[in-house]
Short mmCIF file of C-alpha atoms in Angstrom, two decimals:
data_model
loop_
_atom_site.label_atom_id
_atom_site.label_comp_id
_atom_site.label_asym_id
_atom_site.label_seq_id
_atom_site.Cartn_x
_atom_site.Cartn_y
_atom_site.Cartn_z
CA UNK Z 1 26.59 -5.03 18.43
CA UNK Z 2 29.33 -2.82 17.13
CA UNK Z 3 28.79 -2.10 13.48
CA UNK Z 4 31.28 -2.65 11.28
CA UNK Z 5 31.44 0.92 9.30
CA UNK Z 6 30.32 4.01 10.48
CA UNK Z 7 28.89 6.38 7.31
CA UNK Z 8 29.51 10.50 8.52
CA UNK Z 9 27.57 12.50 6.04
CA UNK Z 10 28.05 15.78 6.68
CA UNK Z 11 25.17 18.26 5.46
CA UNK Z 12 24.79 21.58 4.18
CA UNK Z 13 22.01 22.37 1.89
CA UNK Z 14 21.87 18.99 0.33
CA UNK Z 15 18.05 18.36 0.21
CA UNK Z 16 17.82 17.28 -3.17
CA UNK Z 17 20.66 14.84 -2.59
CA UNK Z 18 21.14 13.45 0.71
CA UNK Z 19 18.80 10.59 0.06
CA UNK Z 20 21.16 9.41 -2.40
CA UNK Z 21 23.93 9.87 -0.26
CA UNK Z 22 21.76 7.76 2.58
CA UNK Z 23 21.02 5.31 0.46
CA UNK Z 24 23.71 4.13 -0.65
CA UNK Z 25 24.68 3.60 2.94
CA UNK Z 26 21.91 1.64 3.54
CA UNK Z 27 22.34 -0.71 0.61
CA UNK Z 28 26.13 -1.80 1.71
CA UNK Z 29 26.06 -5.67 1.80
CA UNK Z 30 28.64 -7.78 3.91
CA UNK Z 31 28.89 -5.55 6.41
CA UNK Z 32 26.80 -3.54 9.37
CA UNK Z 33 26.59 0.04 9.04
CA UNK Z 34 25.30 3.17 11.30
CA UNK Z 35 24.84 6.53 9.23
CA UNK Z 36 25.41 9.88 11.16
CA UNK Z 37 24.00 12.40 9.71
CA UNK Z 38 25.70 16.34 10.63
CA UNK Z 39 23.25 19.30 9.51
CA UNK Z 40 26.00 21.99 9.55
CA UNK Z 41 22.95 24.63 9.60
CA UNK Z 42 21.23 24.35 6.60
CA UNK Z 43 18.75 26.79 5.04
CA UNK Z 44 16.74 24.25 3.41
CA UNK Z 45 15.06 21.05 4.21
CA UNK Z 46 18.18 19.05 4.75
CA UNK Z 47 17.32 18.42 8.25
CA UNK Z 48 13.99 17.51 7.29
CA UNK Z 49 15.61 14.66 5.15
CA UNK Z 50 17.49 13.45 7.18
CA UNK Z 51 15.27 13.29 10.57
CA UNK Z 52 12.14 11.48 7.92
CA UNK Z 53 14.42 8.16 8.15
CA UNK Z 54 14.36 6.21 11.44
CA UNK Z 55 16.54 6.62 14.47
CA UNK Z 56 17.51 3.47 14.35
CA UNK Z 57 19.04 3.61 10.93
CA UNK Z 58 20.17 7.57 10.82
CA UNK Z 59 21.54 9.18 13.76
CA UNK Z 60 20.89 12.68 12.97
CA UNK Z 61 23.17 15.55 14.69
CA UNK Z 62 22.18 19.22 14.26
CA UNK Z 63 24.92 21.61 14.55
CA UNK Z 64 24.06 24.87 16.58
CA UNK Z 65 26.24 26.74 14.38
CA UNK Z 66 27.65 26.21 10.83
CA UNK Z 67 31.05 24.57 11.04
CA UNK Z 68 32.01 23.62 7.20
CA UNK Z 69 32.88 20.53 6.26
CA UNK Z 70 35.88 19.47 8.53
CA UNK Z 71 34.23 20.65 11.65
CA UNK Z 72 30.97 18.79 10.84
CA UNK Z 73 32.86 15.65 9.90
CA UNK Z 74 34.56 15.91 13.19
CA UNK Z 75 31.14 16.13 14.80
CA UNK Z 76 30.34 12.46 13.40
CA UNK Z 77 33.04 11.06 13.70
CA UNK Z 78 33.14 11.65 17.48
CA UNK Z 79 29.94 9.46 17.80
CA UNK Z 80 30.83 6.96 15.47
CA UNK Z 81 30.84 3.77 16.96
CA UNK Z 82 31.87 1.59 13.95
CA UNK Z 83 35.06 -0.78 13.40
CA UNK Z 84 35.92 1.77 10.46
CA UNK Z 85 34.94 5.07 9.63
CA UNK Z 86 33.64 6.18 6.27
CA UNK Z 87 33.20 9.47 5.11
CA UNK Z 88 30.62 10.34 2.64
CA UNK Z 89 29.54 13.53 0.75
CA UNK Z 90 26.08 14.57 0.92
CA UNK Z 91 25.85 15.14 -2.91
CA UNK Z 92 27.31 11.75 -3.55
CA UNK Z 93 27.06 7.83 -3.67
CA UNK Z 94 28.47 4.68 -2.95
CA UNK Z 95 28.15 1.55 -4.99
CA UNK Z 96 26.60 -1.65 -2.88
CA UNK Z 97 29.71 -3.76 -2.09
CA UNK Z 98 32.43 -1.01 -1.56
CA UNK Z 99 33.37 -1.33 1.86
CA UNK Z 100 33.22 -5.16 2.17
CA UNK Z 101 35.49 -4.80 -0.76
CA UNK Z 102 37.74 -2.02 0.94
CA UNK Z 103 37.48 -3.63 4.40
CA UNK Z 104 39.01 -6.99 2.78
CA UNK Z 105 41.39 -5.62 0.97
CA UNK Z 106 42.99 -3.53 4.17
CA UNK Z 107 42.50 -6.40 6.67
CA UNK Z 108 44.45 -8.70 4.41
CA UNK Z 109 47.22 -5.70 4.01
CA UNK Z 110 47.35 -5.53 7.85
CA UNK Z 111 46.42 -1.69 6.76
CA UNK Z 112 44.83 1.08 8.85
CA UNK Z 113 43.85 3.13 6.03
CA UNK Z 114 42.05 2.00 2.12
CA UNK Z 115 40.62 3.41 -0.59
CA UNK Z 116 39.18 2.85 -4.17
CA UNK Z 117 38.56 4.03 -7.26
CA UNK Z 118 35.78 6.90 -7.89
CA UNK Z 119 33.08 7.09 -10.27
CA UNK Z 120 32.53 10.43 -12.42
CA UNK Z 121 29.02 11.54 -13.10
CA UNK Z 122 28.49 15.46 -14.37
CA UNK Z 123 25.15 17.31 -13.54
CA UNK Z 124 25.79 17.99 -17.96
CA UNK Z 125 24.97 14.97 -18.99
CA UNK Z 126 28.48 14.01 -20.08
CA UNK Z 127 28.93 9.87 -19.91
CA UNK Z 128 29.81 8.70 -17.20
CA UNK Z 129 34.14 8.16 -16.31
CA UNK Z 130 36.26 6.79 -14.39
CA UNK Z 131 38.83 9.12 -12.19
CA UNK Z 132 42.00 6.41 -12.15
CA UNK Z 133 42.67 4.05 -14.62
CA UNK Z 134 42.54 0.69 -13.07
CA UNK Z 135 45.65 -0.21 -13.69
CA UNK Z 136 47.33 2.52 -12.19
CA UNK Z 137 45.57 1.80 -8.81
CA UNK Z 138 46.52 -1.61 -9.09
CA UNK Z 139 50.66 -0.96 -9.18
CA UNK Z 140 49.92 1.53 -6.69
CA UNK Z 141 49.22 -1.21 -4.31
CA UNK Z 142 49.94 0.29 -0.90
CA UNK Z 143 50.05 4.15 -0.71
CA UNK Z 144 53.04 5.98 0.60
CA UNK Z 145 53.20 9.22 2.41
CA UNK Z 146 55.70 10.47 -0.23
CA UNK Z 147 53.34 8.91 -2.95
CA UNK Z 148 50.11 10.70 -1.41
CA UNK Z 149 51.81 14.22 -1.06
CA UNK Z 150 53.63 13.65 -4.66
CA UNK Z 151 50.04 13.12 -5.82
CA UNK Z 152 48.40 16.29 -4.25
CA UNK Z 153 50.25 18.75 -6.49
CA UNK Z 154 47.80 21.84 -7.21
CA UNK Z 155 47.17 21.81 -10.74
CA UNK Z 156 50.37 19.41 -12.06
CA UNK Z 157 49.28 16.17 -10.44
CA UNK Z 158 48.75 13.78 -13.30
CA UNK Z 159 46.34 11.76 -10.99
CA UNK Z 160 45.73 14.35 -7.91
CA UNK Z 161 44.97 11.45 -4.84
CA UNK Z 162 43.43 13.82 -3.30
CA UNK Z 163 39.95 13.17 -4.62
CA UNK Z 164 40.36 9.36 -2.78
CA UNK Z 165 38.04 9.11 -0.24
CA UNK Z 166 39.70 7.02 2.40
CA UNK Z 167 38.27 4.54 5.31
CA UNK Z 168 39.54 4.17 8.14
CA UNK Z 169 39.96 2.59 11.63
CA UNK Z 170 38.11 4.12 13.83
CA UNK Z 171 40.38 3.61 16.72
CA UNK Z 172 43.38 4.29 14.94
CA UNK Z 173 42.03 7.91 14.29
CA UNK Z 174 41.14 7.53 18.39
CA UNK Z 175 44.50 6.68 19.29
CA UNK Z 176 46.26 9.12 17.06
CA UNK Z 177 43.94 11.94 18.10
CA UNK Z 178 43.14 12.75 14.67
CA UNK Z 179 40.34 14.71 12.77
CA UNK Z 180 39.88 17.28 10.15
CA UNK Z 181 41.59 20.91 9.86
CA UNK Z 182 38.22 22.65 10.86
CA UNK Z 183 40.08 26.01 9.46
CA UNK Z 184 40.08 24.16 5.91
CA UNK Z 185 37.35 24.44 3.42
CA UNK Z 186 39.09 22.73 0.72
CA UNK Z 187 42.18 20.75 1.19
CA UNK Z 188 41.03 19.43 4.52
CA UNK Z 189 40.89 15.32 2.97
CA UNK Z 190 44.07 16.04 2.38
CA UNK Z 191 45.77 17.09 5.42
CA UNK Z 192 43.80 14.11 7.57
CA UNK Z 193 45.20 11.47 4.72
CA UNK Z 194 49.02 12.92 5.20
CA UNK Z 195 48.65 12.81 8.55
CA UNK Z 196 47.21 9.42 9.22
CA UNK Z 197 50.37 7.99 6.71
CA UNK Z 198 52.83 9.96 9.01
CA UNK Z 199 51.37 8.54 12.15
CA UNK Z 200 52.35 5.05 10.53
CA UNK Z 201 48.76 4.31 9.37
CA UNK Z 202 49.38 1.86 6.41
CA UNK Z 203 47.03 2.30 3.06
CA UNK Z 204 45.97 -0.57 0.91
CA UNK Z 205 44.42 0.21 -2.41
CA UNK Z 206 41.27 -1.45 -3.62
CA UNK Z 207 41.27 -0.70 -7.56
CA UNK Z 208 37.73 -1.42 -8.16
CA UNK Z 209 35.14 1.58 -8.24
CA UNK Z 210 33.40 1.82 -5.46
CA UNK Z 211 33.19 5.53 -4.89
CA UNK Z 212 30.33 7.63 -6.82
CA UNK Z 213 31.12 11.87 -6.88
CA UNK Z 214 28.76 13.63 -8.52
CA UNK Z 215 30.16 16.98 -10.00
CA UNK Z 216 27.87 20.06 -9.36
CA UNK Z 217 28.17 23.66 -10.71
CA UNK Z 218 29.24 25.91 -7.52
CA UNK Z 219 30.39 22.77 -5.25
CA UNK Z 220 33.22 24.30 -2.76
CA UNK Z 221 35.09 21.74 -4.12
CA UNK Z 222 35.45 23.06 -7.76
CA UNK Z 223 36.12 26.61 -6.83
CA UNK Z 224 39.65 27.33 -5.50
CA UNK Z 225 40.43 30.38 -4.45
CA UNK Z 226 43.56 32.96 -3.19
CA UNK Z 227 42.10 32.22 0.38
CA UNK Z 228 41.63 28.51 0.04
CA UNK Z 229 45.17 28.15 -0.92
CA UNK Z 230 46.58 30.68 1.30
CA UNK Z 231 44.62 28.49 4.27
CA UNK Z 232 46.34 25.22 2.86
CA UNK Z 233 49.95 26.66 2.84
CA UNK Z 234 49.46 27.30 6.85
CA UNK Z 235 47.77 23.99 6.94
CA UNK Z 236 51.29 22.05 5.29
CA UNK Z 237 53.52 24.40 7.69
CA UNK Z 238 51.78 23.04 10.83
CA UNK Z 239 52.04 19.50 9.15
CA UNK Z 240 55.63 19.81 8.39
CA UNK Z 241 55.96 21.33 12.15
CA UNK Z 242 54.22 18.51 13.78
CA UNK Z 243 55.61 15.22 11.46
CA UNK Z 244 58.75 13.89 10.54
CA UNK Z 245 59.25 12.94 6.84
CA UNK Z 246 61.57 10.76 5.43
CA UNK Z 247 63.35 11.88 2.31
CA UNK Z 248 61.03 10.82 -0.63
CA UNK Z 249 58.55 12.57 1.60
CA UNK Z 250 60.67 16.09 2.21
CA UNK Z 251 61.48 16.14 -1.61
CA UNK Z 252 57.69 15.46 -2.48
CA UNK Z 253 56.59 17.98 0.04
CA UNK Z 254 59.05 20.33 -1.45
CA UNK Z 255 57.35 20.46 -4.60
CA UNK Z 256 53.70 20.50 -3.24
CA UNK Z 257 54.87 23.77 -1.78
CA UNK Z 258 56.71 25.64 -5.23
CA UNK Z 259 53.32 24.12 -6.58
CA UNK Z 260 50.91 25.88 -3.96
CA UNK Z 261 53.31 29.42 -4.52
CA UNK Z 262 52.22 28.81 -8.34
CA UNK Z 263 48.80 28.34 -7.87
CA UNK Z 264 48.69 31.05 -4.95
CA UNK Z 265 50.55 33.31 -7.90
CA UNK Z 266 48.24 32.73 -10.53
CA UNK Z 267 45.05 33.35 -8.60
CA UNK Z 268 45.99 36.49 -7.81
CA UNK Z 269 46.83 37.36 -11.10
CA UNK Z 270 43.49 36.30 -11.73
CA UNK Z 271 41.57 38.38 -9.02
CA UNK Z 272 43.84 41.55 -11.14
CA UNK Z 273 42.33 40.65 -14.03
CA UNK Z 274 38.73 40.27 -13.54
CA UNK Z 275 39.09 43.51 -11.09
CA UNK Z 276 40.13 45.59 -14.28
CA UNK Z 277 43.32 46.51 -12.56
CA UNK Z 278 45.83 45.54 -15.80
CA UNK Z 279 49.29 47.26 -14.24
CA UNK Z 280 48.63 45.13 -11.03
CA UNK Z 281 47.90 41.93 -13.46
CA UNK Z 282 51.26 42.89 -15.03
CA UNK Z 283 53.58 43.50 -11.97
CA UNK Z 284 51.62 40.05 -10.47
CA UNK Z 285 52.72 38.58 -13.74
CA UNK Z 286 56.56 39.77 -13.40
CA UNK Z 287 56.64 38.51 -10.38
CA UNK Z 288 56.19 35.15 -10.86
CA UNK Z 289 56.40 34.42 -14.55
CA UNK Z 290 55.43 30.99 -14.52
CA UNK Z 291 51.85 31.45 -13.50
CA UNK Z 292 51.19 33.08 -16.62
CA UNK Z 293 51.59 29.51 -18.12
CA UNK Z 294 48.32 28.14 -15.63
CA UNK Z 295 46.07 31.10 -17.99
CA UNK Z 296 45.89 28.73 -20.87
CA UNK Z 297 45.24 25.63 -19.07
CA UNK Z 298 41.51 25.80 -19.23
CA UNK Z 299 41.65 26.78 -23.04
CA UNK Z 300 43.91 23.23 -23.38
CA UNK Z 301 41.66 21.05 -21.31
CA UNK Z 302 38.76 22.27 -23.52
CA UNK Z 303 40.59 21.92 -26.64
CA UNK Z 304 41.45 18.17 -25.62
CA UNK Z 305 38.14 17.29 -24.82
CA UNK Z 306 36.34 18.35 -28.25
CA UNK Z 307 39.23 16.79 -30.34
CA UNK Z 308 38.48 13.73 -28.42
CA UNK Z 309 34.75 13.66 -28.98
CA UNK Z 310 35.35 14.86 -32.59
CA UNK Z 311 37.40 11.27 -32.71
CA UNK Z 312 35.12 9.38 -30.91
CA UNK Z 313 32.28 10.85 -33.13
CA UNK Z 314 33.79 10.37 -36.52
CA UNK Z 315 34.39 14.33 -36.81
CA UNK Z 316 30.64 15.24 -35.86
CA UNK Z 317 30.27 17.49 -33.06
CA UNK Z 318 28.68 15.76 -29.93
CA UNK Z 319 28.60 18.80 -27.63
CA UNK Z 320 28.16 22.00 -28.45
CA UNK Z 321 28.62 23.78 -25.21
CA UNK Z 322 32.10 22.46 -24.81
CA UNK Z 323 33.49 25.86 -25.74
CA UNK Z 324 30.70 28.11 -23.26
#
């Protein structure tokens, strides 16, 4: 029987996690599931892992060559069998009735696309959070291409959408002849989101947490670089090149792209500084005088955090690392 959801975890290095990641799968009630598993050429015992479960519950794939994480996604998802598609991290975890949840929701939208709120957890220790407040999810309803891109501005998003983590139909990524920007290593959620909603794929939103990402210390995922945004300007050009937007959607693209020159800006002012080169820092910094202001931002975020847990703690200290 066709399953209903097909799981794609792709791989790389994830031996002390993927079982987690597998797990969850496995523990999805309401609804049949197959989990592909893509080794993008580990150096560990990922592989291992994965191939210890049965074939008849993991379909492992072992990539002759590392492809990152949009070319071993793509790898899955061109076995997946499944109704819908899911794509899971190998570091992370879904709670038990998430996709009969999502499923529901976009069936009864008529929708192609859904997603759901994401569960924090840091390796640190902090408590637990929540990514979206609930009731912003719930006004959301339905998510727009105009509201996705408007929500997938590099560092001024309020709520940046682009840590959703979609479902969708598998044939209506079939039909559309869509999968991930294999020249991407960060951004590449993004681009296959955008261009789902601008092949007229519809997106409910589920507002319940359903979605567990587990925040680790060096994950590709935390680190942007010069190169990573560089990559994701030529990825938006070939977007804009290959769909037509409607106006909220031009004006919202408009500003992902000052906001991607900022961020572009400010990196290299950054790669100046921590090379020792000052007059380069300071000609980078003339240049483009507003990403001085992004400097300061991690000094604010810190600040905000400490004066909350001073609050919350009735002005005792609860962490003292907050500052390291």
């Amino acid at each position: 029987m066709q399953p209903d959801v097909s799981f794609v975890i792709a791989a790389y290095n994830a031996e002390a996690t993927l079982d987690r990641a597998i797990a969850g799968a496995i523990a999805q009630r309401g609804v049949t599931v197959e989990i592909i598993v893509v080794d993008d050429q580990s150096c560990d015992g990922t592989l291992d892992v994965a191939r210890a479960y049965p074939e008849d519950i993991v379909k492992v794939v072992a990539l002759p060559a590392n492809c990152g994480p949009g070319g071993a996604r793509n790898a899955g998802l061109d076995l997946a069998q499944g109704r819908w598609v899911a794509v899971l991290d190998s570091d992370d975890a879904v709670h038990p009735d998430r996709l009969a949840a999502m499923i529901a929701r976009a069936e009864a939208a008529g929708a192609e696309i859904a997603v759901d709120n994401v569960q924090v957890v840091r390796e640190d220790g902090t408590p637990d959070d929540i990514m979206f407040p609930t009731g912003y999810l719930e006004n959301l309803r339905e998510i727009s291409l105009a509201d996705y891109i408007a929500g997938n501005l590099v560092f001024e998003s309020r709520f940046n959408l682009g840590y959703l983590k979609p479902i969708f139909q598998r044939r209506f990524l079939d039909d559309k002849r869509l999968r991930y920007d294999e020249k991407l290593r960060i951004g590449e959620d993004y681009i296959l989101l955008a261009s789902a909603l601008a092949s007229g794929g519809r997106c409910a939103v589920e507002p319940t947490v359903g979605y567990v990402y587990h925040i680790r210390t060096g994950s590709i995922s935390r680190v942007l670089e010069l190169h990573h945004v560089e990559a994701m300007v030529k990825a938006d050009a070939a977007f804009a090149a290959a769909y037509p937007m409607d106006s909220g959607a031009q004006a919202a693209f408009a500003r992902r792209g000052r906001s991607l020159r900022k961020a572009a800006s400010f990196l290299n002012l950054v790669q100046h500084i921590k090379a020792r080169a000052p007059l380069k820092a300071i000609v980078a910094a003339l240049r483009d005088p507003a990403a001085v202001r992004h400097i300061s931002m991690p000094i604010a975020v810190r600040l905000r955090r400490v004066a909350a847990q001073f609050c919350r703690g009735n002005g005792e200290m609860k962490h003292a690392g907050d500052f390291s």
